[in-house]
Each structure stands twice: as structure tokens, then as C-alpha cells.
């Protein structure tokens, strides 16, 4: 009898072990990358041949959104599958929080609570090796990636931008300095590829979270001369701008330094794909490529510098709940992909990625995790998903000129509610992607329907509103 129990236990342990068919998972998250900052999305100034090639082997989402218009909320949502409001992280950490404006924003959290269930924790439970490389921005010491399920953390800490810039010295407490002239984006990729190589075939879940293309806008020295020459030949200028409330929006992609930073991301994506193919891992690896929010195309007009990119025809940019601030590029390249990739125009959002990745890996959602995202894998099979609305809540001021508000999308209809100067705007995105024609007065019933739905969703999630600054 004793040998029988030993036999049964051994078989149970073997059943729990990953197999050669277990998919690897790699998330490539770019900071502040705009919806059309890529060649396959329409950019003619920036050059992204490697990402464009990946798009030809992936499902390309045209109507993908970040969960927030700034980084910390969207990153927290991606890691947990939950809406930023449910996580009580609705602003970048620690936020601007001005005390001299008509409204005072709610006091949200400055870290992702440890009791939240993260993607890394679930994959680790499924015997995956886990590694985080790059920008974290979800809490200070005690709340770093290694406390949230990642076995290895290279470069992830509380800061939202690289404290030492993109060349050594990095001044990063979680990343030692390399040789003089080393570029941060190259180094983060090196760390991730080394981690993959050390696994001896064990399945991995990795998140490569580039600090590019976040400020400081610092040229990549390998590519800057090329883009300066290209900008001169195309006679590009930064003078094509438009006012957006208290903000100023750039309308043309003109910045050679920014272009060189986009190019550096693309080169490293090419390195990753090449490495995976050489190691026989490419077909076994699911790759997600996306951005944490819209491009930095709008800044408060009082700033002394111009925004570095443009996301035209979308309106505004990072920080705003117009399309420019929340619509992002998204590629999903499944492991063991069969058939041709295609373009998908269904609206999807960042907190959909957790249930999607777990479903694609054949891992059940933990019963203790109140997931609010939707599994997108049916879309990859030509089916539909059941969801009526997407919504956003940003009750804070932002350096882009944004004032507190919220938004909802239902079908092609998009409503934005502004709190300081109480008003709503309604747009039909199928006819007006640039959100130029406000239909709220012409369509009061539709406006009221969407506004009521937004308020219903906010109440159910426990959304906190700004209060008057008396």
C-alpha cells in the first residue's frame, strides 16, 4: 500500500510539471508610446521595421486602450486584471495633487497592495520562472516586483522615469551600472535574454518594461544623426500645434531625438525575436507588445518645452481621456500560432491581458482574484466577446493640461464628463475619430443613457470623486 501512495504522489507531481508544450509568455511594455508611433500604424517619420515584422505574425488591435491615461493606473490594471478604480490607483504615483485648483483630487494609493493577485504570482504558482526588467512605478521598497511574484527584478523601483537618464550612471537602486556608453534599453533587454537563457528550457513569464520613450527625451547616439538628417530633408518643424484647454498639442511627428528612442526600442524587439528563434523558443512563446498610455503629444502651455510626439488624427495625448491619451498599439502573437494573423477592431483594454494570457496558457483564474478584464482569446479565433462598455476614471489634474473627469465607450459612442467646468461631450467614433463634433446637445437621450451608465459603473466600483477646494 505504501508503494501505491508513493506511485500516486509521483504521478500527481509529474502532472503538475510544465511540458514541452507549455507556452512561454513575454510582455513588452513601452512607456508613453503613441498609438501611431509605429510604421505599421502609419508613422512615416519613425522607423520600426522589426515591430512591423512582428505585427505581420500577430493579431493587430486597432481599438486597444490602456486602462488609464497615465502610467501607474494602467500598469496596476495590467498586472492584476482589475480596473484602476477597484485598485484605488487612479493617478501616477505619487501624482501632481495641486492644492491651488478649484478641485481637490481623491487621495489614492501610492503602491499596489500586496494582497492583490498579480500575473507573476499566478504564473509562479504554475511553475513558471518569472522575471521583471525595467520600469515598475507601482510602489516603493516593500512593493517592488520581487514582492509581487517576480523571481528576478532588474531595474524596477518606485521612479517613473530613469533617474540617471538613458546612459550610465543609471542611478537606479535595482540596476548596477554597466560600462561607459551602455544604453539603458539595450541593458534591460540583455538582462531579460540572459534570464531566458539560464532557464534550460523551463517555461518563463517575463515582463520587459522599457523606460523608453518616457522623458527625459534623450537621443540614442547610434541613431540620432540619421533622424536629424531625415527631419531636415522632410522640412519637419514643431510649429504645427493646437490648443487643448490649458494644453498645447503637437500635430506632426517632428522630433529626431524621440525618433531615435523609438528606433532603439525597435532594434531591441528585433534582438528579442532573433534570440527566441535561434533558441527554438519563438513558436513556443506568446508575445504581447503594447504601451502603458497614449503618446506625450500634449503638455500644459506653461511648460518651456514642446511635447515630443504627435498622435494625429487622435485628439490630445497622455493624461487626457480623449482618444490620444488612452488608445494604444497592441499586438498579440500567440504561441504555436496557426493560420494568418489579422486585424481586430473590437474595443479592448489593458486589464483584459491577465485573463487572456492565463487562458492562452491553460491556467485557471485563481478564485481569490476578482478579475474585471475579459478573456480576449475568442477574438483570436474569429469569435466575439461579451462586453457592453469600457470606462475610465481620472479625477485628478495632470501636467498635460487635463482637468478631472471620466469617460465611457459603448459601441462607437464615446462620452466624456468634465468635473471642474461641469459638462459632458458626446462623440461618434465611427464618424469622428478625432472627436471634433460634440453631439451631446443634438442627442440628449443618448447622452443621458451613457452618463447614467458611467455613473452606475463608478458607483459599483466605489469610484472617488474630487471635492471642491473650499
GROMACS .gro file of C-alpha atoms in nm:
model
  470
    1UNK     CA    1   0.000   0.000   0.000
    2UNK     CA    2   0.286   0.235   0.086
    3UNK     CA    3   0.431   0.194  -0.265
    4UNK     CA    4   0.090   0.263  -0.414
    5UNK     CA    5   0.073   0.603  -0.242
    6UNK     CA    6   0.429   0.683  -0.349
    7UNK     CA    7   0.335   0.593  -0.707
    8UNK     CA    8   0.021   0.810  -0.697
    9UNK     CA    9   0.210   1.104  -0.545
   10UNK     CA   10   0.482   1.079  -0.809
   11UNK     CA   11   0.225   1.080  -1.088
   12UNK     CA   12   0.049   1.382  -0.935
   13UNK     CA   13   0.377   1.574  -0.920
   14UNK     CA   14   0.454   1.488  -1.281
   15UNK     CA   15   0.109   1.609  -1.386
   16UNK     CA   16   0.178   1.946  -1.224
   17UNK     CA   17   0.507   1.997  -1.407
   18UNK     CA   18   0.530   2.206  -1.724
   19UNK     CA   19   0.563   2.016  -2.050
   20UNK     CA   20   0.734   2.094  -2.379
   21UNK     CA   21   0.401   2.232  -2.498
   22UNK     CA   22   0.374   2.479  -2.209
   23UNK     CA   23   0.381   2.827  -2.368
   24UNK     CA   24   0.629   3.090  -2.258
   25UNK     CA   25   0.490   3.441  -2.209
   26UNK     CA   26   0.667   3.770  -2.280
   27UNK     CA   27   0.513   4.114  -2.231
   28UNK     CA   28   0.693   4.405  -2.398
   29UNK     CA   29   0.558   4.726  -2.246
   30UNK     CA   30   0.677   5.058  -2.387
   31UNK     CA   31   0.633   5.374  -2.180
   32UNK     CA   32   0.432   5.658  -2.340
   33UNK     CA   33   0.441   5.507  -2.690
   34UNK     CA   34   0.172   5.670  -2.902
   35UNK     CA   35  -0.098   5.485  -3.097
   36UNK     CA   36   0.063   5.566  -3.431
   37UNK     CA   37   0.429   5.594  -3.331
   38UNK     CA   38   0.498   5.277  -3.532
   39UNK     CA   39   0.536   5.212  -3.903
   40UNK     CA   40   0.259   4.953  -3.919
   41UNK     CA   41   0.027   5.205  -3.750
   42UNK     CA   42   0.103   5.477  -4.005
   43UNK     CA   43   0.414   5.664  -3.893
   44UNK     CA   44   0.635   5.775  -4.181
   45UNK     CA   45   0.897   5.958  -3.972
   46UNK     CA   46   0.971   5.695  -3.707
   47UNK     CA   47   1.123   5.368  -3.830
   48UNK     CA   48   1.017   5.037  -3.675
   49UNK     CA   49   1.088   4.753  -3.921
   50UNK     CA   50   1.125   4.485  -3.652
   51UNK     CA   51   0.798   4.571  -3.478
   52UNK     CA   52   0.629   4.596  -3.817
   53UNK     CA   53   0.756   4.245  -3.897
   54UNK     CA   54   0.623   4.118  -3.564
   55UNK     CA   55   0.286   4.272  -3.649
   56UNK     CA   56   0.272   4.055  -3.961
   57UNK     CA   57   0.287   3.749  -3.735
   58UNK     CA   58   0.046   3.883  -3.472
   59UNK     CA   59  -0.311   3.989  -3.415
   60UNK     CA   60  -0.318   4.367  -3.458
   61UNK     CA   61  -0.572   4.556  -3.248
   62UNK     CA   62  -0.684   4.892  -3.385
   63UNK     CA   63  -0.910   4.987  -3.091
   64UNK     CA   64  -0.693   4.886  -2.797
   65UNK     CA   65  -0.693   5.106  -2.488
   66UNK     CA   66  -0.483   5.147  -2.179
   67UNK     CA   67  -0.673   5.119  -1.851
   68UNK     CA   68  -0.568   5.473  -1.762
   69UNK     CA   69  -0.432   5.778  -1.940
   70UNK     CA   70  -0.119   5.776  -1.719
   71UNK     CA   71   0.122   5.502  -1.624
   72UNK     CA   72   0.066   5.370  -1.269
   73UNK     CA   73  -0.309   5.301  -1.305
   74UNK     CA   74  -0.265   5.120  -1.636
   75UNK     CA   75   0.033   4.918  -1.510
   76UNK     CA   76  -0.150   4.812  -1.195
   77UNK     CA   77  -0.452   4.708  -1.404
   78UNK     CA   78  -0.237   4.509  -1.647
   79UNK     CA   79  -0.069   4.321  -1.361
   80UNK     CA   80  -0.394   4.232  -1.183
   81UNK     CA   81  -0.674   4.223  -1.442
   82UNK     CA   82  -0.862   4.478  -1.232
   83UNK     CA   83  -0.989   4.830  -1.307
   84UNK     CA   84  -0.774   5.111  -1.161
   85UNK     CA   85  -1.072   5.234  -0.959
   86UNK     CA   86  -1.103   4.894  -0.789
   87UNK     CA   87  -0.733   4.910  -0.705
   88UNK     CA   88  -0.760   5.269  -0.577
   89UNK     CA   89  -0.473   5.370  -0.805
   90UNK     CA   90  -0.617   5.635  -1.035
   91UNK     CA   91  -0.315   5.864  -1.078
   92UNK     CA   92   0.053   5.822  -1.148
   93UNK     CA   93   0.240   5.761  -0.824
   94UNK     CA   94   0.255   5.989  -0.625
   95UNK     CA   95   0.066   6.224  -0.858
   96UNK     CA   96   0.065   6.601  -0.907
   97UNK     CA   97  -0.204   6.667  -0.644
   98UNK     CA   98  -0.214   7.051  -0.667
   99UNK     CA   99  -0.368   7.236  -0.373
  100UNK     CA  100  -0.442   7.563  -0.555
  101UNK     CA  101  -0.700   7.446  -0.810
  102UNK     CA  102  -1.082   7.457  -0.789
  103UNK     CA  103  -1.098   7.084  -0.712
  104UNK     CA  104  -0.900   6.854  -0.484
  105UNK     CA  105  -0.842   6.505  -0.620
  106UNK     CA  106  -0.907   6.199  -0.404
  107UNK     CA  107  -0.616   6.050  -0.210
  108UNK     CA  108  -0.547   5.723  -0.384
  109UNK     CA  109  -0.283   5.460  -0.303
  110UNK     CA  110   0.088   5.501  -0.366
  111UNK     CA  111   0.153   5.131  -0.412
  112UNK     CA  112  -0.006   4.816  -0.548
  113UNK     CA  113  -0.130   4.633  -0.236
  114UNK     CA  114   0.048   4.305  -0.167
  115UNK     CA  115  -0.283   4.125  -0.121
  116UNK     CA  116  -0.368   4.180  -0.489
  117UNK     CA  117  -0.307   3.872  -0.706
  118UNK     CA  118  -0.066   3.950  -0.988
  119UNK     CA  119   0.011   3.781  -1.318
  120UNK     CA  120   0.357   3.692  -1.190
  121UNK     CA  121   0.217   3.523  -0.880
  122UNK     CA  122  -0.022   3.309  -1.083
  123UNK     CA  123   0.245   3.206  -1.332
  124UNK     CA  124   0.489   3.130  -1.049
  125UNK     CA  125   0.226   2.903  -0.891
  126UNK     CA  126   0.208   2.724  -1.226
  127UNK     CA  127   0.585   2.654  -1.208
  128UNK     CA  128   0.691   2.932  -1.443
  129UNK     CA  129   1.017   3.121  -1.392
  130UNK     CA  130   0.929   3.489  -1.358
  131UNK     CA  131   1.135   3.798  -1.427
  132UNK     CA  132   1.073   4.174  -1.447
  133UNK     CA  133   1.307   4.408  -1.633
  134UNK     CA  134   1.262   4.785  -1.645
  135UNK     CA  135   1.010   5.038  -1.520
  136UNK     CA  136   0.781   4.934  -1.230
  137UNK     CA  137   0.634   5.254  -1.075
  138UNK     CA  138   0.389   5.065  -0.851
  139UNK     CA  139   0.533   5.138  -0.509
  140UNK     CA  140   0.850   5.197  -0.310
  141UNK     CA  141   1.058   4.946  -0.112
  142UNK     CA  142   0.850   4.653   0.006
  143UNK     CA  143   0.628   4.681  -0.303
  144UNK     CA  144   0.886   4.613  -0.574
  145UNK     CA  145   0.841   4.337  -0.837
  146UNK     CA  146   1.010   4.078  -0.618
  147UNK     CA  147   0.736   4.127  -0.358
  148UNK     CA  148   0.469   4.084  -0.628
  149UNK     CA  149   0.561   3.743  -0.767
  150UNK     CA  150   0.870   3.810  -0.978
  151UNK     CA  151   1.167   3.588  -0.903
  152UNK     CA  152   1.412   3.838  -1.055
  153UNK     CA  153   1.387   4.217  -1.078
  154UNK     CA  154   1.628   4.422  -1.287
  155UNK     CA  155   1.564   4.794  -1.276
  156UNK     CA  156   1.213   4.806  -1.131
  157UNK     CA  157   1.166   5.056  -0.848
  158UNK     CA  158   0.943   5.346  -0.745
  159UNK     CA  159   1.053   5.604  -1.001
  160UNK     CA  160   0.854   5.658  -1.319
  161UNK     CA  161   1.143   5.789  -1.528
  162UNK     CA  162   1.508   5.678  -1.537
  163UNK     CA  163   1.671   5.885  -1.259
  164UNK     CA  164   2.009   5.898  -1.431
  165UNK     CA  165   1.879   5.912  -1.785
  166UNK     CA  166   1.940   5.653  -2.056
  167UNK     CA  167   2.316   5.621  -2.023
  168UNK     CA  168   2.529   5.520  -1.725
  169UNK     CA  169   2.536   5.613  -1.446
  170UNK     CA  170   2.172   5.498  -1.420
  171UNK     CA  171   2.131   5.595  -1.052
  172UNK     CA  172   1.890   5.303  -1.028
  173UNK     CA  173   1.893   5.115  -0.695
  174UNK     CA  174   1.784   4.792  -0.867
  175UNK     CA  175   2.028   4.802  -1.160
  176UNK     CA  176   2.406   4.818  -1.138
  177UNK     CA  177   2.592   5.041  -1.382
  178UNK     CA  178   2.740   4.884  -1.690
  179UNK     CA  179   3.037   5.005  -1.893
  180UNK     CA  180   3.062   5.365  -2.005
  181UNK     CA  181   2.835   5.430  -2.303
  182UNK     CA  182   2.595   5.146  -2.226
  183UNK     CA  183   2.235   5.229  -2.321
  184UNK     CA  184   1.960   5.151  -2.071
  185UNK     CA  185   1.721   4.991  -2.322
  186UNK     CA  186   1.994   4.759  -2.451
  187UNK     CA  187   2.087   4.665  -2.095
  188UNK     CA  188   1.732   4.580  -1.991
  189UNK     CA  189   1.700   4.357  -2.296
  190UNK     CA  190   2.034   4.192  -2.216
  191UNK     CA  191   1.913   4.112  -1.864
  192UNK     CA  192   1.593   3.954  -1.991
  193UNK     CA  193   1.768   3.745  -2.258
  194UNK     CA  194   2.020   3.625  -2.001
  195UNK     CA  195   1.736   3.518  -1.771
  196UNK     CA  196   1.569   3.324  -2.052
  197UNK     CA  197   1.897   3.155  -2.141
  198UNK     CA  198   1.957   3.040  -1.785
  199UNK     CA  199   1.626   2.852  -1.772
  200UNK     CA  200   1.740   2.536  -1.953
  201UNK     CA  201   1.404   2.509  -2.126
  202UNK     CA  202   1.182   2.580  -1.824
  203UNK     CA  203   0.878   2.794  -1.915
  204UNK     CA  204   0.908   3.164  -1.838
  205UNK     CA  205   0.685   3.461  -1.778
  206UNK     CA  206   0.878   3.784  -1.832
  207UNK     CA  207   0.782   4.148  -1.849
  208UNK     CA  208   1.024   4.374  -2.035
  209UNK     CA  209   0.906   4.720  -1.939
  210UNK     CA  210   1.115   4.974  -2.127
  211UNK     CA  211   1.165   5.320  -1.980
  212UNK     CA  212   1.166   5.443  -2.342
  213UNK     CA  213   1.009   5.663  -2.464
  214UNK     CA  214   0.938   5.846  -2.139
  215UNK     CA  215   1.106   6.176  -2.062
  216UNK     CA  216   1.383   6.280  -2.038
  217UNK     CA  217   1.385   6.285  -2.418
  218UNK     CA  218   1.748   6.187  -2.462
  219UNK     CA  219   1.877   6.086  -2.805
  220UNK     CA  220   2.013   5.743  -2.877
  221UNK     CA  221   2.359   5.822  -3.009
  222UNK     CA  222   2.353   5.537  -3.261
  223UNK     CA  223   2.052   5.677  -3.448
  224UNK     CA  224   2.023   6.049  -3.380
  225UNK     CA  225   2.224   6.170  -3.683
  226UNK     CA  226   2.005   5.967  -3.919
  227UNK     CA  227   1.684   6.122  -3.787
  228UNK     CA  228   1.823   6.474  -3.771
  229UNK     CA  229   1.909   6.442  -4.140
  230UNK     CA  230   1.568   6.293  -4.213
  231UNK     CA  231   1.388   6.574  -4.029
  232UNK     CA  232   1.585   6.832  -4.226
  233UNK     CA  233   1.512   6.661  -4.558
  234UNK     CA  234   1.140   6.645  -4.478
  235UNK     CA  235   1.144   7.005  -4.353
  236UNK     CA  236   0.970   6.897  -4.034
  237UNK     CA  237   0.905   7.157  -3.767
  238UNK     CA  238   0.747   7.167  -3.423
  239UNK     CA  239   0.537   7.474  -3.501
  240UNK     CA  240   0.222   7.284  -3.603
  241UNK     CA  241   0.031   7.289  -3.276
  242UNK     CA  242  -0.321   7.325  -3.144
  243UNK     CA  243  -0.458   7.449  -2.813
  244UNK     CA  244  -0.638   7.193  -2.599
  245UNK     CA  245  -0.786   7.374  -2.300
  246UNK     CA  246  -0.481   7.479  -2.098
  247UNK     CA  247  -0.267   7.241  -2.300
  248UNK     CA  248  -0.080   7.257  -2.629
  249UNK     CA  249  -0.090   6.961  -2.869
  250UNK     CA  250   0.172   6.887  -3.135
  251UNK     CA  251   0.017   6.774  -3.464
  252UNK     CA  252   0.322   6.648  -3.657
  253UNK     CA  253   0.585   6.390  -3.566
  254UNK     CA  254   0.897   6.603  -3.586
  255UNK     CA  255   1.138   6.522  -3.301
  256UNK     CA  256   1.458   6.347  -3.414
  257UNK     CA  257   1.563   6.269  -3.054
  258UNK     CA  258   1.232   6.097  -2.987
  259UNK     CA  259   1.257   5.913  -3.319
  260UNK     CA  260   1.597   5.777  -3.215
  261UNK     CA  261   1.442   5.646  -2.890
  262UNK     CA  262   1.162   5.472  -3.081
  263UNK     CA  263   1.425   5.322  -3.310
  264UNK     CA  264   1.615   5.188  -3.006
  265UNK     CA  265   1.301   5.008  -2.889
  266UNK     CA  266   1.255   4.858  -3.234
  267UNK     CA  267   1.615   4.737  -3.252
  268UNK     CA  268   1.574   4.558  -2.921
  269UNK     CA  269   1.247   4.398  -3.027
  270UNK     CA  270   1.439   4.268  -3.326
  271UNK     CA  271   1.709   4.130  -3.095
  272UNK     CA  272   1.446   3.953  -2.884
  273UNK     CA  273   1.274   3.787  -3.179
  274UNK     CA  274   1.610   3.681  -3.327
  275UNK     CA  275   1.722   3.531  -2.995
  276UNK     CA  276   1.398   3.341  -2.942
  277UNK     CA  277   1.417   3.197  -3.293
  278UNK     CA  278   1.782   3.096  -3.253
  279UNK     CA  279   1.698   2.919  -2.926
  280UNK     CA  280   1.397   2.741  -3.076
  281UNK     CA  281   1.164   2.931  -2.842
  282UNK     CA  282   0.982   3.167  -3.074
  283UNK     CA  283   0.697   2.936  -3.171
  284UNK     CA  284   0.651   2.837  -2.806
  285UNK     CA  285   0.629   3.197  -2.684
  286UNK     CA  286   0.324   3.422  -2.660
  287UNK     CA  287   0.435   3.783  -2.712
  288UNK     CA  288   0.237   4.091  -2.610
  289UNK     CA  289   0.354   4.430  -2.737
  290UNK     CA  290   0.179   4.742  -2.614
  291UNK     CA  291   0.208   5.082  -2.442
  292UNK     CA  292   0.101   5.193  -2.094
  293UNK     CA  293  -0.089   5.502  -2.219
  294UNK     CA  294  -0.116   5.737  -2.513
  295UNK     CA  295   0.175   5.933  -2.654
  296UNK     CA  296   0.305   6.252  -2.491
  297UNK     CA  297   0.163   6.484  -2.756
  298UNK     CA  298   0.003   6.738  -2.519
  299UNK     CA  299   0.155   6.945  -2.239
  300UNK     CA  300   0.033   7.237  -2.033
  301UNK     CA  301   0.104   7.551  -2.236
  302UNK     CA  302   0.310   7.692  -1.948
  303UNK     CA  303   0.579   7.428  -1.999
  304UNK     CA  304   0.903   7.552  -2.154
  305UNK     CA  305   0.932   7.256  -2.389
  306UNK     CA  306   0.722   7.114  -2.668
  307UNK     CA  307   0.561   6.770  -2.649
  308UNK     CA  308   0.791   6.519  -2.825
  309UNK     CA  309   0.542   6.329  -3.045
  310UNK     CA  310   0.210   6.356  -3.225
  311UNK     CA  311  -0.078   6.108  -3.244
  312UNK     CA  312  -0.287   6.282  -3.509
  313UNK     CA  313  -0.567   6.213  -3.606
  314UNK     CA  314  -0.640   6.131  -3.242
  315UNK     CA  315  -0.721   6.421  -3.014
  316UNK     CA  316  -0.487   6.532  -2.729
  317UNK     CA  317  -0.245   6.282  -2.570
  318UNK     CA  318  -0.116   6.131  -2.248
  319UNK     CA  319  -0.314   6.247  -1.945
  320UNK     CA  320  -0.632   6.316  -2.141
  321UNK     CA  321  -0.934   6.090  -2.184
  322UNK     CA  322  -0.971   6.185  -2.547
  323UNK     CA  323  -0.854   5.904  -2.775
  324UNK     CA  324  -0.498   6.035  -2.792
  325UNK     CA  325  -0.448   5.973  -2.423
  326UNK     CA  326  -0.584   5.619  -2.397
  327UNK     CA  327  -0.574   5.447  -2.738
  328UNK     CA  328  -0.255   5.243  -2.771
  329UNK     CA  329  -0.090   4.994  -3.008
  330UNK     CA  330  -0.144   4.628  -2.917
  331UNK     CA  331  -0.001   4.314  -3.077
  332UNK     CA  332  -0.071   3.960  -2.958
  333UNK     CA  333   0.149   3.687  -3.109
  334UNK     CA  334   0.021   3.357  -2.966
  335UNK     CA  335   0.246   3.059  -2.902
  336UNK     CA  336   0.201   2.781  -3.158
  337UNK     CA  337   0.005   3.017  -3.377
  338UNK     CA  338  -0.179   2.850  -3.662
  339UNK     CA  339  -0.309   3.045  -3.961
  340UNK     CA  340  -0.253   3.401  -4.069
  341UNK     CA  341  -0.260   3.699  -3.839
  342UNK     CA  342  -0.538   3.950  -3.881
  343UNK     CA  343  -0.656   4.293  -3.772
  344UNK     CA  344  -0.915   4.313  -3.494
  345UNK     CA  345  -1.122   4.628  -3.441
  346UNK     CA  346  -1.311   4.520  -3.128
  347UNK     CA  347  -1.253   4.761  -2.837
  348UNK     CA  348  -1.024   4.601  -2.575
  349UNK     CA  349  -0.845   4.733  -2.268
  350UNK     CA  350  -0.528   4.673  -2.065
  351UNK     CA  351  -0.686   4.477  -1.780
  352UNK     CA  352  -0.805   4.222  -2.038
  353UNK     CA  353  -0.449   4.092  -2.069
  354UNK     CA  354  -0.439   3.897  -1.742
  355UNK     CA  355  -0.739   3.671  -1.814
  356UNK     CA  356  -0.629   3.645  -2.178
  357UNK     CA  357  -0.275   3.531  -2.103
  358UNK     CA  358  -0.385   3.283  -1.839
  359UNK     CA  359  -0.646   3.140  -2.076
  360UNK     CA  360  -0.391   3.106  -2.356
  361UNK     CA  361  -0.154   2.928  -2.117
  362UNK     CA  362  -0.426   2.693  -1.996
  363UNK     CA  363  -0.410   2.826  -1.639
  364UNK     CA  364  -0.729   2.874  -1.441
  365UNK     CA  365  -0.804   3.211  -1.289
  366UNK     CA  366  -0.749   3.199  -0.915
  367UNK     CA  367  -1.076   3.202  -0.723
  368UNK     CA  368  -0.937   3.473  -0.491
  369UNK     CA  369  -0.874   3.718  -0.775
  370UNK     CA  370  -1.176   3.936  -0.866
  371UNK     CA  371  -1.080   3.975  -1.232
  372UNK     CA  372  -1.260   4.256  -1.418
  373UNK     CA  373  -1.093   4.215  -1.757
  374UNK     CA  374  -1.231   3.992  -2.033
  375UNK     CA  375  -1.057   3.696  -2.194
  376UNK     CA  376  -0.976   3.806  -2.550
  377UNK     CA  377  -0.878   3.464  -2.681
  378UNK     CA  378  -1.217   3.414  -2.855
  379UNK     CA  379  -1.133   3.717  -3.072
  380UNK     CA  380  -0.821   3.536  -3.188
  381UNK     CA  381  -1.043   3.250  -3.301
  382UNK     CA  382  -1.278   3.471  -3.500
  383UNK     CA  383  -1.547   3.484  -3.233
  384UNK     CA  384  -1.690   3.773  -3.031
  385UNK     CA  385  -1.656   3.864  -2.665
  386UNK     CA  386  -1.936   3.969  -2.436
  387UNK     CA  387  -1.887   4.321  -2.310
  388UNK     CA  388  -2.103   4.628  -2.335
  389UNK     CA  389  -1.879   4.914  -2.224
  390UNK     CA  390  -1.530   5.037  -2.143
  391UNK     CA  391  -1.480   5.321  -1.896
  392UNK     CA  392  -1.209   5.538  -1.745
  393UNK     CA  393  -1.190   5.749  -1.430
  394UNK     CA  394  -0.922   6.017  -1.393
  395UNK     CA  395  -1.036   6.255  -1.114
  396UNK     CA  396  -0.700   6.435  -1.095
  397UNK     CA  397  -0.519   6.725  -1.262
  398UNK     CA  398  -0.229   6.641  -1.492
  399UNK     CA  399   0.066   6.832  -1.636
  400UNK     CA  400  -0.077   6.786  -1.985
  401UNK     CA  401  -0.350   7.040  -1.906
  402UNK     CA  402  -0.611   6.774  -1.826
  403UNK     CA  403  -0.867   6.857  -1.559
  404UNK     CA  404  -1.054   6.594  -1.354
  405UNK     CA  405  -1.308   6.383  -1.541
  406UNK     CA  406  -1.418   6.041  -1.662
  407UNK     CA  407  -1.518   5.872  -1.986
  408UNK     CA  408  -1.713   5.577  -2.124
  409UNK     CA  409  -1.723   5.400  -2.460
  410UNK     CA  410  -2.023   5.192  -2.568
  411UNK     CA  411  -2.008   5.060  -2.921
  412UNK     CA  412  -1.890   5.354  -3.129
  413UNK     CA  413  -2.026   5.610  -2.883
  414UNK     CA  414  -1.788   5.791  -2.650
  415UNK     CA  415  -1.891   6.026  -2.369
  416UNK     CA  416  -1.656   6.236  -2.157
  417UNK     CA  417  -1.762   6.406  -1.834
  418UNK     CA  418  -1.561   6.700  -1.702
  419UNK     CA  419  -1.588   6.794  -1.334
  420UNK     CA  420  -1.430   7.139  -1.287
  421UNK     CA  421  -1.643   7.307  -1.551
  422UNK     CA  422  -1.936   7.065  -1.531
  423UNK     CA  423  -2.016   6.947  -1.880
  424UNK     CA  424  -2.030   6.641  -2.099
  425UNK     CA  425  -1.924   6.575  -2.457
  426UNK     CA  426  -2.054   6.301  -2.686
  427UNK     CA  427  -1.878   6.164  -2.995
  428UNK     CA  428  -1.949   5.903  -3.261
  429UNK     CA  429  -1.606   5.745  -3.313
  430UNK     CA  430  -1.717   5.566  -3.630
  431UNK     CA  431  -1.761   5.905  -3.798
  432UNK     CA  432  -1.542   6.127  -3.584
  433UNK     CA  433  -1.226   5.955  -3.464
  434UNK     CA  434  -1.070   6.295  -3.393
  435UNK     CA  435  -1.355   6.384  -3.152
  436UNK     CA  436  -1.423   6.723  -3.307
  437UNK     CA  437  -1.806   6.726  -3.326
  438UNK     CA  438  -1.976   6.722  -2.986
  439UNK     CA  439  -2.321   6.565  -3.026
  440UNK     CA  440  -2.436   6.594  -2.664
  441UNK     CA  441  -2.690   6.871  -2.731
  442UNK     CA  442  -2.819   6.712  -3.051
  443UNK     CA  443  -2.860   6.371  -2.888
  444UNK     CA  444  -2.976   6.430  -2.529
  445UNK     CA  445  -3.125   6.082  -2.483
  446UNK     CA  446  -2.806   5.905  -2.590
  447UNK     CA  447  -2.606   6.143  -2.372
  448UNK     CA  448  -2.819   6.075  -2.065
  449UNK     CA  449  -2.808   5.699  -2.127
  450UNK     CA  450  -2.428   5.693  -2.139
  451UNK     CA  451  -2.388   5.932  -1.847
  452UNK     CA  452  -2.618   5.720  -1.631
  453UNK     CA  453  -2.425   5.408  -1.727
  454UNK     CA  454  -2.094   5.574  -1.641
  455UNK     CA  455  -2.227   5.679  -1.300
  456UNK     CA  456  -2.361   5.328  -1.242
  457UNK     CA  457  -2.021   5.174  -1.314
  458UNK     CA  458  -1.843   5.429  -1.097
  459UNK     CA  459  -2.077   5.364  -0.804
  460UNK     CA  460  -2.042   4.986  -0.833
  461UNK     CA  461  -1.662   5.013  -0.830
  462UNK     CA  462  -1.653   5.266  -0.544
  463UNK     CA  463  -1.503   5.547  -0.752
  464UNK     CA  464  -1.396   5.851  -0.553
  465UNK     CA  465  -1.471   6.196  -0.693
  466UNK     CA  466  -1.280   6.520  -0.647
  467UNK     CA  467  -1.421   6.768  -0.397
  468UNK     CA  468  -1.441   7.147  -0.403
  469UNK     CA  469  -1.132   7.326  -0.276
  470UNK     CA  470  -1.314   7.550  -0.026
   0.00000   0.00000   0.00000
